[in-house]
mmCIF file of C-alpha atoms in Angstrom:
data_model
loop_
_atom_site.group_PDB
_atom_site.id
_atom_site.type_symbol
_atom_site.label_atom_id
_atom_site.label_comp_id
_atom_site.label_asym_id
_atom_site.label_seq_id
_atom_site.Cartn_x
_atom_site.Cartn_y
_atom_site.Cartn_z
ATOM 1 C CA UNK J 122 0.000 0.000 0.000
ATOM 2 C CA UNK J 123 1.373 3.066 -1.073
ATOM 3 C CA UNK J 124 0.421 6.149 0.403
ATOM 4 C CA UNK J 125 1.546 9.729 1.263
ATOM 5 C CA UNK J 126 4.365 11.405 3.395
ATOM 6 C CA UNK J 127 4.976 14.673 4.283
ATOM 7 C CA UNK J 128 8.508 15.600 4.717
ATOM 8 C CA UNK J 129 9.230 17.277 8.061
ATOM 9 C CA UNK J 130 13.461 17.828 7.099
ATOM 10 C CA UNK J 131 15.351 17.289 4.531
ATOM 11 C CA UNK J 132 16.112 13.833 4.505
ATOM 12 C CA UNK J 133 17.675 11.512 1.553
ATOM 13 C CA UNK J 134 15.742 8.613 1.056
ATOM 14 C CA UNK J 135 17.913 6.194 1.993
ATOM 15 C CA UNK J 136 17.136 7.302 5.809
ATOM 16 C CA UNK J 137 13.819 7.795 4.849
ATOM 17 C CA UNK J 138 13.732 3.956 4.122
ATOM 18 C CA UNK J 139 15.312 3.259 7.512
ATOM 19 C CA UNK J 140 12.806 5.541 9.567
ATOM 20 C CA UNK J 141 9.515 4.401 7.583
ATOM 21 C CA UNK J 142 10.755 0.726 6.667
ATOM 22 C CA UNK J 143 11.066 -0.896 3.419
ATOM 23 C CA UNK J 144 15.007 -0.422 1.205
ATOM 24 C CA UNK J 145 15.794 2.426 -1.043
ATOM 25 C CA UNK J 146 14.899 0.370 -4.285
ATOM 26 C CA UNK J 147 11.133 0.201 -2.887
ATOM 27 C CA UNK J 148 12.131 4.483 -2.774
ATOM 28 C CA UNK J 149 13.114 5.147 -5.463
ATOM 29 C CA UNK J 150 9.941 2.657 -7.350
ATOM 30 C CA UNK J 151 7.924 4.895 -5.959
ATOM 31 C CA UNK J 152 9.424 8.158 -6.011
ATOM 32 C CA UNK J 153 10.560 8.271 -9.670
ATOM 33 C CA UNK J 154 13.260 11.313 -10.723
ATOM 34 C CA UNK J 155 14.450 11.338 -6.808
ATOM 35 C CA UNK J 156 18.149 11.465 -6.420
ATOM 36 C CA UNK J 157 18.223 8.924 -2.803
ATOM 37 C CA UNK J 158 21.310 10.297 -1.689
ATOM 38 C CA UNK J 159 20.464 14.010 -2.001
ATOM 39 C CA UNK J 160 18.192 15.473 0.292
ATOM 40 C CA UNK J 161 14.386 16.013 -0.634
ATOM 41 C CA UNK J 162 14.096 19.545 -2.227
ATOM 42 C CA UNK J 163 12.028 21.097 0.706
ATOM 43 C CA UNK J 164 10.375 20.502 4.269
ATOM 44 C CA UNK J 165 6.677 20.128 3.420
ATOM 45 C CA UNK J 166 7.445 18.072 -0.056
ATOM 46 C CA UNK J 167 5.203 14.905 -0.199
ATOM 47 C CA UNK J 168 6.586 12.102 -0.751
ATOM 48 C CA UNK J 169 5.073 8.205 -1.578
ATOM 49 C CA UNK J 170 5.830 5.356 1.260
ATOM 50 C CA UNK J 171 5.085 1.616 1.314
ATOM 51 C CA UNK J 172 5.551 0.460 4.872
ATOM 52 C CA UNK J 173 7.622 -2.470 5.168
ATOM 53 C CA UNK J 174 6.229 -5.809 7.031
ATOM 54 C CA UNK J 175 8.655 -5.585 9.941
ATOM 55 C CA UNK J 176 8.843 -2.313 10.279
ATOM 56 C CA UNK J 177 8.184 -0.400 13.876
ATOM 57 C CA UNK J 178 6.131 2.959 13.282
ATOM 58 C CA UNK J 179 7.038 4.766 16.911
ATOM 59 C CA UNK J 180 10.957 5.443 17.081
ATOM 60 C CA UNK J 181 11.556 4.867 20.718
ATOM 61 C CA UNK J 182 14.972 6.109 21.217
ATOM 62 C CA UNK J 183 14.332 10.323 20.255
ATOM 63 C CA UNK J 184 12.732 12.560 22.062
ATOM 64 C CA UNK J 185 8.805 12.626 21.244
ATOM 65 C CA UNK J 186 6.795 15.934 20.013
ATOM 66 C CA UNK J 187 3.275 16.526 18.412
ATOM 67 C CA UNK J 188 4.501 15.988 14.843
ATOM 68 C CA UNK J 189 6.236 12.931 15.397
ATOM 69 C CA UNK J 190 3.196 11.359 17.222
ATOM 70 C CA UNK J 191 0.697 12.599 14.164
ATOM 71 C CA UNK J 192 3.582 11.140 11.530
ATOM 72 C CA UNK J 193 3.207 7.764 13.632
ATOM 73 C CA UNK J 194 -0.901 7.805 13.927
ATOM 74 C CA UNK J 195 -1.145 8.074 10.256
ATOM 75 C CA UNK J 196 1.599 5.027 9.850
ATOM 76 C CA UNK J 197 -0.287 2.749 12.456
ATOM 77 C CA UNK J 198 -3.821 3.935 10.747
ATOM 78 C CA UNK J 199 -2.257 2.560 7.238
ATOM 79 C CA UNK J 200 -0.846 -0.786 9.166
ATOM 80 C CA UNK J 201 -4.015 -1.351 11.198
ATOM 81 C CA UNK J 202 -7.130 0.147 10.077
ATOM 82 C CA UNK J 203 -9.539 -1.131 12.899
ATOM 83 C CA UNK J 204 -7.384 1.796 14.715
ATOM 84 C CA UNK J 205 -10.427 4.604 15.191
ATOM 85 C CA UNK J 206 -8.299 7.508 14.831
ATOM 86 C CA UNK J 207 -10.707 10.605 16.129
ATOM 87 C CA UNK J 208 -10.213 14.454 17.590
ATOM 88 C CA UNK J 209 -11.334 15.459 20.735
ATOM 89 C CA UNK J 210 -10.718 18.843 20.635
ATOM 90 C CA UNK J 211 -7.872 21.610 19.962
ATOM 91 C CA UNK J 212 -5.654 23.125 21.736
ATOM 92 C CA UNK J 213 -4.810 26.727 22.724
ATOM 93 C CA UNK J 214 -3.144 26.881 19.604
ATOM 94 C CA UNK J 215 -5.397 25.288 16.905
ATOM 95 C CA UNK J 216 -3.621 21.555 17.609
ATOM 96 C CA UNK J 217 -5.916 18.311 16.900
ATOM 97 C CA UNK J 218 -6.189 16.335 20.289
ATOM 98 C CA UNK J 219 -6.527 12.823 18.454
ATOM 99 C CA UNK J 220 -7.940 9.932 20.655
ATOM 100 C CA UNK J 221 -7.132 6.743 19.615
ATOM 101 C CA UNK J 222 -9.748 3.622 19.914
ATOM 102 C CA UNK J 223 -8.561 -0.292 19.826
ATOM 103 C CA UNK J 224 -10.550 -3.327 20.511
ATOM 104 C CA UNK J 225 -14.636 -4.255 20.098
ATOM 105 C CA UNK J 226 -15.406 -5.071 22.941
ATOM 106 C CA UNK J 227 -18.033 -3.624 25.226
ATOM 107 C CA UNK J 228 -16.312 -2.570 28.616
ATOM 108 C CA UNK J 229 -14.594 0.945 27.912
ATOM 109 C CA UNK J 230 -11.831 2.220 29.381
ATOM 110 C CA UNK J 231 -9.601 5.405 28.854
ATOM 111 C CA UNK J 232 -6.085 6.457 29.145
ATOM 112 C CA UNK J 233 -4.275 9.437 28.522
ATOM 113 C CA UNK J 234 -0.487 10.817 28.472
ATOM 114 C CA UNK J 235 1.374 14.388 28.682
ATOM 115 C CA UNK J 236 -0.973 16.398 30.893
ATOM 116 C CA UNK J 237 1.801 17.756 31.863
ATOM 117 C CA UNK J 238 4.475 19.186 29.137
ATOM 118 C CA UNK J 239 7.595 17.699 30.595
ATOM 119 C CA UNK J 240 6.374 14.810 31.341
ATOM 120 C CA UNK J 241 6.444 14.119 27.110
ATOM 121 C CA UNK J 242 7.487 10.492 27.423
ATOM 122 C CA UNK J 243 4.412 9.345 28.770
ATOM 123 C CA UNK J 244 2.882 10.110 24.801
ATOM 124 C CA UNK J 245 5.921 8.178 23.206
ATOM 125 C CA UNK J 246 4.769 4.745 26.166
ATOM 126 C CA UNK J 247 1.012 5.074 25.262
ATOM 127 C CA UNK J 248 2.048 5.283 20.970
ATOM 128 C CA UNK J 249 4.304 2.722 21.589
ATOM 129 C CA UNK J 250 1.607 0.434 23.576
ATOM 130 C CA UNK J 251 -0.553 0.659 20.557
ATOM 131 C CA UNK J 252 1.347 -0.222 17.914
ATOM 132 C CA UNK J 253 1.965 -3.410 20.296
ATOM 133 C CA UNK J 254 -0.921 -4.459 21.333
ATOM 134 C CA UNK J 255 -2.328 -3.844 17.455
ATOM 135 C CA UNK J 256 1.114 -6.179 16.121
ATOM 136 C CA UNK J 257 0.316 -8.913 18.989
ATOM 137 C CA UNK J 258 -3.703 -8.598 18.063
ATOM 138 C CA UNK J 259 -3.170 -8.975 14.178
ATOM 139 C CA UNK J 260 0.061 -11.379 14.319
ATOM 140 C CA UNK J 261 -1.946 -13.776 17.175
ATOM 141 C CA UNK J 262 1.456 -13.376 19.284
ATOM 142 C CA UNK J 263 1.588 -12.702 22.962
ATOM 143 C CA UNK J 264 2.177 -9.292 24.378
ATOM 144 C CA UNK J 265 4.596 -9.997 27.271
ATOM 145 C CA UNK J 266 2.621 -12.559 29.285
ATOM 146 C CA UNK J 267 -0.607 -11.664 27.790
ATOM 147 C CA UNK J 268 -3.224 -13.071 24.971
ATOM 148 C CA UNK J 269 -4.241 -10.121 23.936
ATOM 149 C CA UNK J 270 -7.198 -11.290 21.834
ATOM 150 C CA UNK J 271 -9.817 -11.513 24.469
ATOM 151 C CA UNK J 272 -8.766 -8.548 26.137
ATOM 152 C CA UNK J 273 -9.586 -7.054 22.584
ATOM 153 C CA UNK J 274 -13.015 -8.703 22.342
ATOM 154 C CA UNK J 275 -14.332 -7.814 25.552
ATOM 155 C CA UNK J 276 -12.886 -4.415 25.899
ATOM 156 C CA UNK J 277 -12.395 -1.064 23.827
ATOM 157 C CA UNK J 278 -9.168 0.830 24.928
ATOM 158 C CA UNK J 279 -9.463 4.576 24.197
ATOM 159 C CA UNK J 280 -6.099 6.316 24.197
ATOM 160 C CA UNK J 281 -5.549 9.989 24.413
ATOM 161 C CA UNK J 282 -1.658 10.237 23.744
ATOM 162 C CA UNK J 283 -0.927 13.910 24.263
ATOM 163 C CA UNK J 284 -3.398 15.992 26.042
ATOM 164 C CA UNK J 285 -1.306 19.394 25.559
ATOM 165 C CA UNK J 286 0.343 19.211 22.500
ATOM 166 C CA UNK J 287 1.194 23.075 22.847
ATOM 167 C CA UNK J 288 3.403 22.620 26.207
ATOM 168 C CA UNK J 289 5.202 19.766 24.628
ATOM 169 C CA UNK J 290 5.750 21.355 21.274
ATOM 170 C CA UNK J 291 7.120 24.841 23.950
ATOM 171 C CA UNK J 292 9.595 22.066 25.707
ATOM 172 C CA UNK J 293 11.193 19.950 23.115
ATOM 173 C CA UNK J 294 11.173 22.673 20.386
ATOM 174 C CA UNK J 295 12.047 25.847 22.701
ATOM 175 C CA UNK J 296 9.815 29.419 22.066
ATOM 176 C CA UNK J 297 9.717 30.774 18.290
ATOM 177 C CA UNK J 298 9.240 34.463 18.223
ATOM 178 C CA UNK J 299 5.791 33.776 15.907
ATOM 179 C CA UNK J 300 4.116 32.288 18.812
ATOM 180 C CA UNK J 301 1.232 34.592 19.477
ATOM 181 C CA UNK J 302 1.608 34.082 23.332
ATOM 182 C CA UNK J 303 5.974 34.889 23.071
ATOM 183 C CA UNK J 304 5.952 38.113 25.253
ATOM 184 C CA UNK J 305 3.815 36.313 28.062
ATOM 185 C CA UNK J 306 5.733 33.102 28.278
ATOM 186 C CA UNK J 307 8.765 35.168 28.240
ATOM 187 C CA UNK J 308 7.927 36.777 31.150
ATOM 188 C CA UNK J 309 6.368 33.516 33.131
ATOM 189 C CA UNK J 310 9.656 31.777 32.680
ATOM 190 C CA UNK J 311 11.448 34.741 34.448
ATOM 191 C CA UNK J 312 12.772 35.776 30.923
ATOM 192 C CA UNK J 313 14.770 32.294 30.364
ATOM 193 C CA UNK J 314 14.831 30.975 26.862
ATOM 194 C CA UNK J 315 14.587 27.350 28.744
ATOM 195 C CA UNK J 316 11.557 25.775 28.640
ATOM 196 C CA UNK J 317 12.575 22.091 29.265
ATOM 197 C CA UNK J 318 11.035 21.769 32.777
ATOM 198 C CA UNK J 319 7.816 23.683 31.277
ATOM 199 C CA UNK J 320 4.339 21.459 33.155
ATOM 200 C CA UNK J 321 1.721 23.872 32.462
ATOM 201 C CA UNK J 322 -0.262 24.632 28.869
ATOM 202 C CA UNK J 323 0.610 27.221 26.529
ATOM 203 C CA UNK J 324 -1.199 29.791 28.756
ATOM 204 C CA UNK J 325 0.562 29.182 31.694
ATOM 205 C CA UNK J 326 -2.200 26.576 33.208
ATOM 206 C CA UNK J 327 -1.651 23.591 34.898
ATOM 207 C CA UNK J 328 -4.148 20.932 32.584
ATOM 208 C CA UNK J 329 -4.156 18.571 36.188
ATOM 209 C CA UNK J 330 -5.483 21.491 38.622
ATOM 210 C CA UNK J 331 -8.129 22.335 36.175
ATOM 211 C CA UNK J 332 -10.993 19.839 37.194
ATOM 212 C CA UNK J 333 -14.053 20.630 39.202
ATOM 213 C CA UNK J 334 -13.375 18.435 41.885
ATOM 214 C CA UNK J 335 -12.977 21.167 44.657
ATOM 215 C CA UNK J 336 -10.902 22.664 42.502
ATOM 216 C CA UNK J 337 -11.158 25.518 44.401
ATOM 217 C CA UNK J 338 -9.604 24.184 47.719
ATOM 218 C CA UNK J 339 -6.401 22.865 45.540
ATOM 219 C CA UNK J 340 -6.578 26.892 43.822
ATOM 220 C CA UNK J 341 -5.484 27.926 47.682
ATOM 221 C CA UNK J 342 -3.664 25.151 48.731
ATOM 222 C CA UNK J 343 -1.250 25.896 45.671
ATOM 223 C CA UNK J 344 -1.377 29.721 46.086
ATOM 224 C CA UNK J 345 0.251 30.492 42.552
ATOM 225 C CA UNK J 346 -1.341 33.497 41.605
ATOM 226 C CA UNK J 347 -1.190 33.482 37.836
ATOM 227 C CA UNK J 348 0.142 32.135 35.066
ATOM 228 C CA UNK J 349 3.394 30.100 34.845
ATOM 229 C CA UNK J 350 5.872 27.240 33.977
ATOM 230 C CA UNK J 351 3.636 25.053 37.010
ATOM 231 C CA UNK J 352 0.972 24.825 39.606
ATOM 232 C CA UNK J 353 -1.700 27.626 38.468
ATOM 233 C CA UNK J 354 -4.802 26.654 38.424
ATOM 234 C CA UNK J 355 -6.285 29.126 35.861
ATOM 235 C CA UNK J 356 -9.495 31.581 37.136
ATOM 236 C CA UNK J 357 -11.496 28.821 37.054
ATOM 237 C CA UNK J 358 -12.150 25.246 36.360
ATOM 238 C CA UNK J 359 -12.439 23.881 32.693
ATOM 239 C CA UNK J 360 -11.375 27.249 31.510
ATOM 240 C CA UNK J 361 -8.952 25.728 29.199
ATOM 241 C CA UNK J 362 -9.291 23.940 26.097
ATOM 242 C CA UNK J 363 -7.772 21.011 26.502
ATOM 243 C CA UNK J 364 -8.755 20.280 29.745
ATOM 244 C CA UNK J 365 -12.905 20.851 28.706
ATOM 245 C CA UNK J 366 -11.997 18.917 25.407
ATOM 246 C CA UNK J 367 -11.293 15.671 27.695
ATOM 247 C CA UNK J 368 -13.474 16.551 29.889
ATOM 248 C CA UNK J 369 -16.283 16.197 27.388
ATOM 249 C CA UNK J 370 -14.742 13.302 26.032
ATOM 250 C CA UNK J 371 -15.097 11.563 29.192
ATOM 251 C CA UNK J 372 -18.500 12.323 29.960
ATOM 252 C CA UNK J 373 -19.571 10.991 26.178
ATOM 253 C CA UNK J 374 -17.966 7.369 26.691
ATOM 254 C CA UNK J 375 -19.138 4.788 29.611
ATOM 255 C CA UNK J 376 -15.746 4.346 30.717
ATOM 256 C CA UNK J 377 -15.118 1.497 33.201
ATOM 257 C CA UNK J 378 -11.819 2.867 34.547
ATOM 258 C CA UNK J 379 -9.315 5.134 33.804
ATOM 259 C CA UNK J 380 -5.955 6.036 34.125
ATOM 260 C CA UNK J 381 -3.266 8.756 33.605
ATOM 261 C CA UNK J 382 0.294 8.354 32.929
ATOM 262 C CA UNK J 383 2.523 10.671 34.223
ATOM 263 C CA UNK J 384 6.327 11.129 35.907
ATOM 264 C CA UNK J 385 7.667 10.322 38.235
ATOM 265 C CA UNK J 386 8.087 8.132 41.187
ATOM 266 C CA UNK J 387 7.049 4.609 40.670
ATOM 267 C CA UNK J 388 3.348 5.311 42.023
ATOM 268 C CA UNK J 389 -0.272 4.202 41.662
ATOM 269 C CA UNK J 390 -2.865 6.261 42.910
ATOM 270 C CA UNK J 391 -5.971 4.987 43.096
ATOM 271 C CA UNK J 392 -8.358 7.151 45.936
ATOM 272 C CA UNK J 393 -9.949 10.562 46.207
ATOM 273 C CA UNK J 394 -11.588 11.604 49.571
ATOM 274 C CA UNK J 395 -12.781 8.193 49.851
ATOM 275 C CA UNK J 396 -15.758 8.038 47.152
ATOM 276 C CA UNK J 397 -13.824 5.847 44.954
ATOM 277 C CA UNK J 398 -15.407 2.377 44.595
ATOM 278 C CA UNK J 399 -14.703 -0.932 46.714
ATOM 279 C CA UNK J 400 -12.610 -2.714 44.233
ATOM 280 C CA UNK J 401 -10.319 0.109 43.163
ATOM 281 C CA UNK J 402 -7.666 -0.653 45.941
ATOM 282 C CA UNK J 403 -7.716 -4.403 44.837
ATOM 283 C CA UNK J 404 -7.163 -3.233 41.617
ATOM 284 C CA UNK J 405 -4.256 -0.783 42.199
ATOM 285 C CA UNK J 406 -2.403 -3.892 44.042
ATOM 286 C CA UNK J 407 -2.838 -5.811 40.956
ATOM 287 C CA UNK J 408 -1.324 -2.838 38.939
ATOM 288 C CA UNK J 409 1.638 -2.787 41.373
ATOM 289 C CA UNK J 410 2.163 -6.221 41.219
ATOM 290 C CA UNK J 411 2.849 -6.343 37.965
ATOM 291 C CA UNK J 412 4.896 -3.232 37.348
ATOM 292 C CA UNK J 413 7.090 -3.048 40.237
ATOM 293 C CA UNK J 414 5.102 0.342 41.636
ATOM 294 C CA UNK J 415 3.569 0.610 44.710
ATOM 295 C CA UNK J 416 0.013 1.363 45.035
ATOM 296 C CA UNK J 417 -0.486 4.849 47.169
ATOM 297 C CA UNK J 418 -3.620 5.932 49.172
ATOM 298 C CA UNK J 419 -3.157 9.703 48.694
ATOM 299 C CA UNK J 420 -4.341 12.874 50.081
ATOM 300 C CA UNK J 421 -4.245 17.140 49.991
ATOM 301 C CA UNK J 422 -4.805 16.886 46.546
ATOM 302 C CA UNK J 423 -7.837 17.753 43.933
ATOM 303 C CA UNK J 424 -8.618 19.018 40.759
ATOM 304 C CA UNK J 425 -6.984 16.163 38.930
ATOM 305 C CA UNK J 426 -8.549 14.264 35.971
ATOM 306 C CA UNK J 427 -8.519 11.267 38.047
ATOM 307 C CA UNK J 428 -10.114 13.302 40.914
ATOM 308 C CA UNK J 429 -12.443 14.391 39.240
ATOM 309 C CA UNK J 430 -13.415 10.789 36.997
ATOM 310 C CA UNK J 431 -13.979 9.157 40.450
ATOM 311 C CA UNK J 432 -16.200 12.121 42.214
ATOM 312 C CA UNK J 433 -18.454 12.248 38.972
ATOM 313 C CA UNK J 434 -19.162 8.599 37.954
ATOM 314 C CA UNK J 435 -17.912 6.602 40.881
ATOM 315 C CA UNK J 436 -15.625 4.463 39.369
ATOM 316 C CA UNK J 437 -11.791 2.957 38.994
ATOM 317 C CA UNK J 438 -9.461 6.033 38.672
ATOM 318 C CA UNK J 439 -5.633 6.033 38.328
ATOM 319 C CA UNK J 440 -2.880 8.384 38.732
ATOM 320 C CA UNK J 441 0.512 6.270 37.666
ATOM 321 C CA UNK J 442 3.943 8.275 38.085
ATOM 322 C CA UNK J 443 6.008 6.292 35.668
ATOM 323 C CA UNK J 444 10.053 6.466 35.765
ATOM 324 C CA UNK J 445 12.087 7.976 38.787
ATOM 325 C CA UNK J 446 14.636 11.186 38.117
ATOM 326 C CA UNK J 447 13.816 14.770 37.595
ATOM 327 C CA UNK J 448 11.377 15.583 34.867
ATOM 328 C CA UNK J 449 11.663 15.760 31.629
ATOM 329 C CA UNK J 450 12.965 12.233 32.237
ATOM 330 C CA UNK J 451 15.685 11.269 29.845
ATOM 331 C CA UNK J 452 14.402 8.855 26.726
ATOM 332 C CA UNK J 453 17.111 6.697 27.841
ATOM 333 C CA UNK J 454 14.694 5.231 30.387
ATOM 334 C CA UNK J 455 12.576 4.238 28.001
ATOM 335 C CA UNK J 456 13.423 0.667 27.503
ATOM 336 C CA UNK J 457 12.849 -0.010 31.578
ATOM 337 C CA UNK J 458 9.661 2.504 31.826
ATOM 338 C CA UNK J 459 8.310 0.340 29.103
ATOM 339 C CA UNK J 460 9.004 -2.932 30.566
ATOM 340 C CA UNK J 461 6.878 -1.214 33.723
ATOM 341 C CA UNK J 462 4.393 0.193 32.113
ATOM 342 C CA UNK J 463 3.275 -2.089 29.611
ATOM 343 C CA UNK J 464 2.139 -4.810 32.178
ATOM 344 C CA UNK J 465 0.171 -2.548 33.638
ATOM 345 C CA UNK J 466 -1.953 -1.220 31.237
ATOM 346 C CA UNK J 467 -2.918 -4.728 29.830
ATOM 347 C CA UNK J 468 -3.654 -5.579 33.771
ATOM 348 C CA UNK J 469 -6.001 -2.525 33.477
ATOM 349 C CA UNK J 470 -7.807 -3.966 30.511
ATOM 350 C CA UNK J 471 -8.084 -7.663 31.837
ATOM 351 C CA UNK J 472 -9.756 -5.634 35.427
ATOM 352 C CA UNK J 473 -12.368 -4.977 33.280
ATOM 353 C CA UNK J 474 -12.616 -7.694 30.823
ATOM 354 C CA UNK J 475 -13.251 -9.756 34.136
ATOM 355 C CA UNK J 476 -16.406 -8.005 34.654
ATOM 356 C CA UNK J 477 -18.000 -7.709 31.534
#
């Protein structure tokens, strides 16, 4: 299947063979006139790519922005095209949220990545998890430990990668004088051209305080008083795009459980003010058995997406803090966050697929 590719950098086409799979002579077949050791002639030229067989979509070992993940969604789409590829919403600046469905099954559940800007490398786990679980699904091979074909026919993961594509975009790419918001940011980083340990959107709001689950107890208990790299709650809750956009979402699927990846510290937690549901502790024990983490009852906090999931409907909520270091943890940690992380969501899926 041949279809197109728009070029982000130059690139000759013998790397864009190794990045996309397939060998130059596939290339050059369908590129005809293209030189495929000179570079293509501009950024934006489209180009024609057959995926190879064996080929992995989601490059695992480079640091992982918007544009990479939409490159990769339209790859798996092509590979697996029971993937329901669908927007949520936009972003402060105009950026597609996509949400990504897989499995048919009739239990729901929900989990999302980058809430928080420097915490990017939960988006490049949850891409990665896909094209995994669709390669085991398709290929009838095990994922880890798992069969993953009954989790897929009893259940029906939705997976919102990147909930604020704008903060990631503002850490891994740094501040371009075009952005419309340049003076402000400027002056909520304390004038610093460093945005790598950047957590809020790209108005200065912290996506996870921005929930109305007495959101306006954790508004005082954080006492930032406007906009910044962390911890502002914005003037009030939902008042940000991508934080209504999933709220919405939520409220229009019959999600079973959730969970939100973020970093770091090795943690599950699973409770808020006590009107979470019998089984969720049970269930956070299974999800630190098999990652390694250890399941946390916590408290003095609200306004989280998981807060806020288990006040309104009652059900399984998760916080898990991937990884251990300093945020933006290093892709080098990949590999072992994976190994963690994987488990665990599948565990999520079979807590589920146990009920229905």
């Amino acid at each position: 299947m041949i279809f197109p590719y728009t070029v982000r950098y130059g690139k000759p086409l013998f790397r864009l063979a190794a990045r996309k799979g397939g060998n130059v002579a596939d290339r050059i077949a369908a590129n005809p006139g293209g030189d495929p050791h000179r570079p293509c002639i501009c950024i934006g030229q489209t180009v024609a790519v057959a995926p190879g067989r064996t080929m992995e979509a989601v490059d695992t070992a480079n640091p992982y922005d918007y544009e990479r993940m939409m490159e990769d969604l339209g790859l798996l789409k092509q590979r697996y095209p029971f993937l329901a590829v669908e927007s949520i919403g936009r972003s402060v600046l105009g950026k597609t949220i996509p949400s990504i469905r897989i499995g048919s099954g009739p239990a729901e559940v929900h989990y999302n990545g980058s809430f928080h800007a420097n915490e990017w490398i939960t988006s490049l786990l949850l891409m990665k998890f896909i094209e995994d679980y669709a390669s085991a699904y398709v290929n009838g091979a095990p994922l880890g430990a798992w069969d993953v074909r009954p989790l897929f026919e009893q259940t029906s993961l939705w997976i919102v990668p990147m909930v604020n594509p704008d903060g990631v975009e503002l850490v891994l790419r740094g501040l371009s004088r075009e952005n419309p918001y340049y003076r402000q940011l400027m002056e909520w980083n304390c004038g610093l051209q460093d945005f790598s340990g950047w957590k809020a959107n790209i108005r200065g709001v912290d996506l996870n305080d921005q929930f109305p689950a007495h959101w306006e107890i954790e508004r005082d208990r954080r006492g930032v008083p406007g906009p910044g790299p962390r911890d502002y709650t914005g003037m009030a809750p939902l008042s940000e795009p991508e934080a209504l956009a999933m709220a919405e979402f939520t409220k229009s699927r019959n999600f079973q459980l959730v969970a939100a990846l973020h970093t770091q510290g090795k943690e599950i937690y699973w409770n808020y003010r006590d009107l979470e549901p019998r089984e969720s502790e049970a269930i956070a024990c299974r999800l630190a058995s098999v990652s390694g983490y250890e399941a946390v009852k916590l408290h003095g906090s609200d306004a989280g997406y998981k807060d806020w999931f288990i006040q309104e409907f009652r059900r399984p909520g998760f916080t898990v803090e991937a990884g251990l270091g300093v945020n933006p943890l290093p892709v080098s940690q990949f590999g072992e966050m994976y190994r963690e992380i994987a488990p665990l969501l599948l565990e999520g899926l079979a807590s589920v697929s146990i009920k229905s």
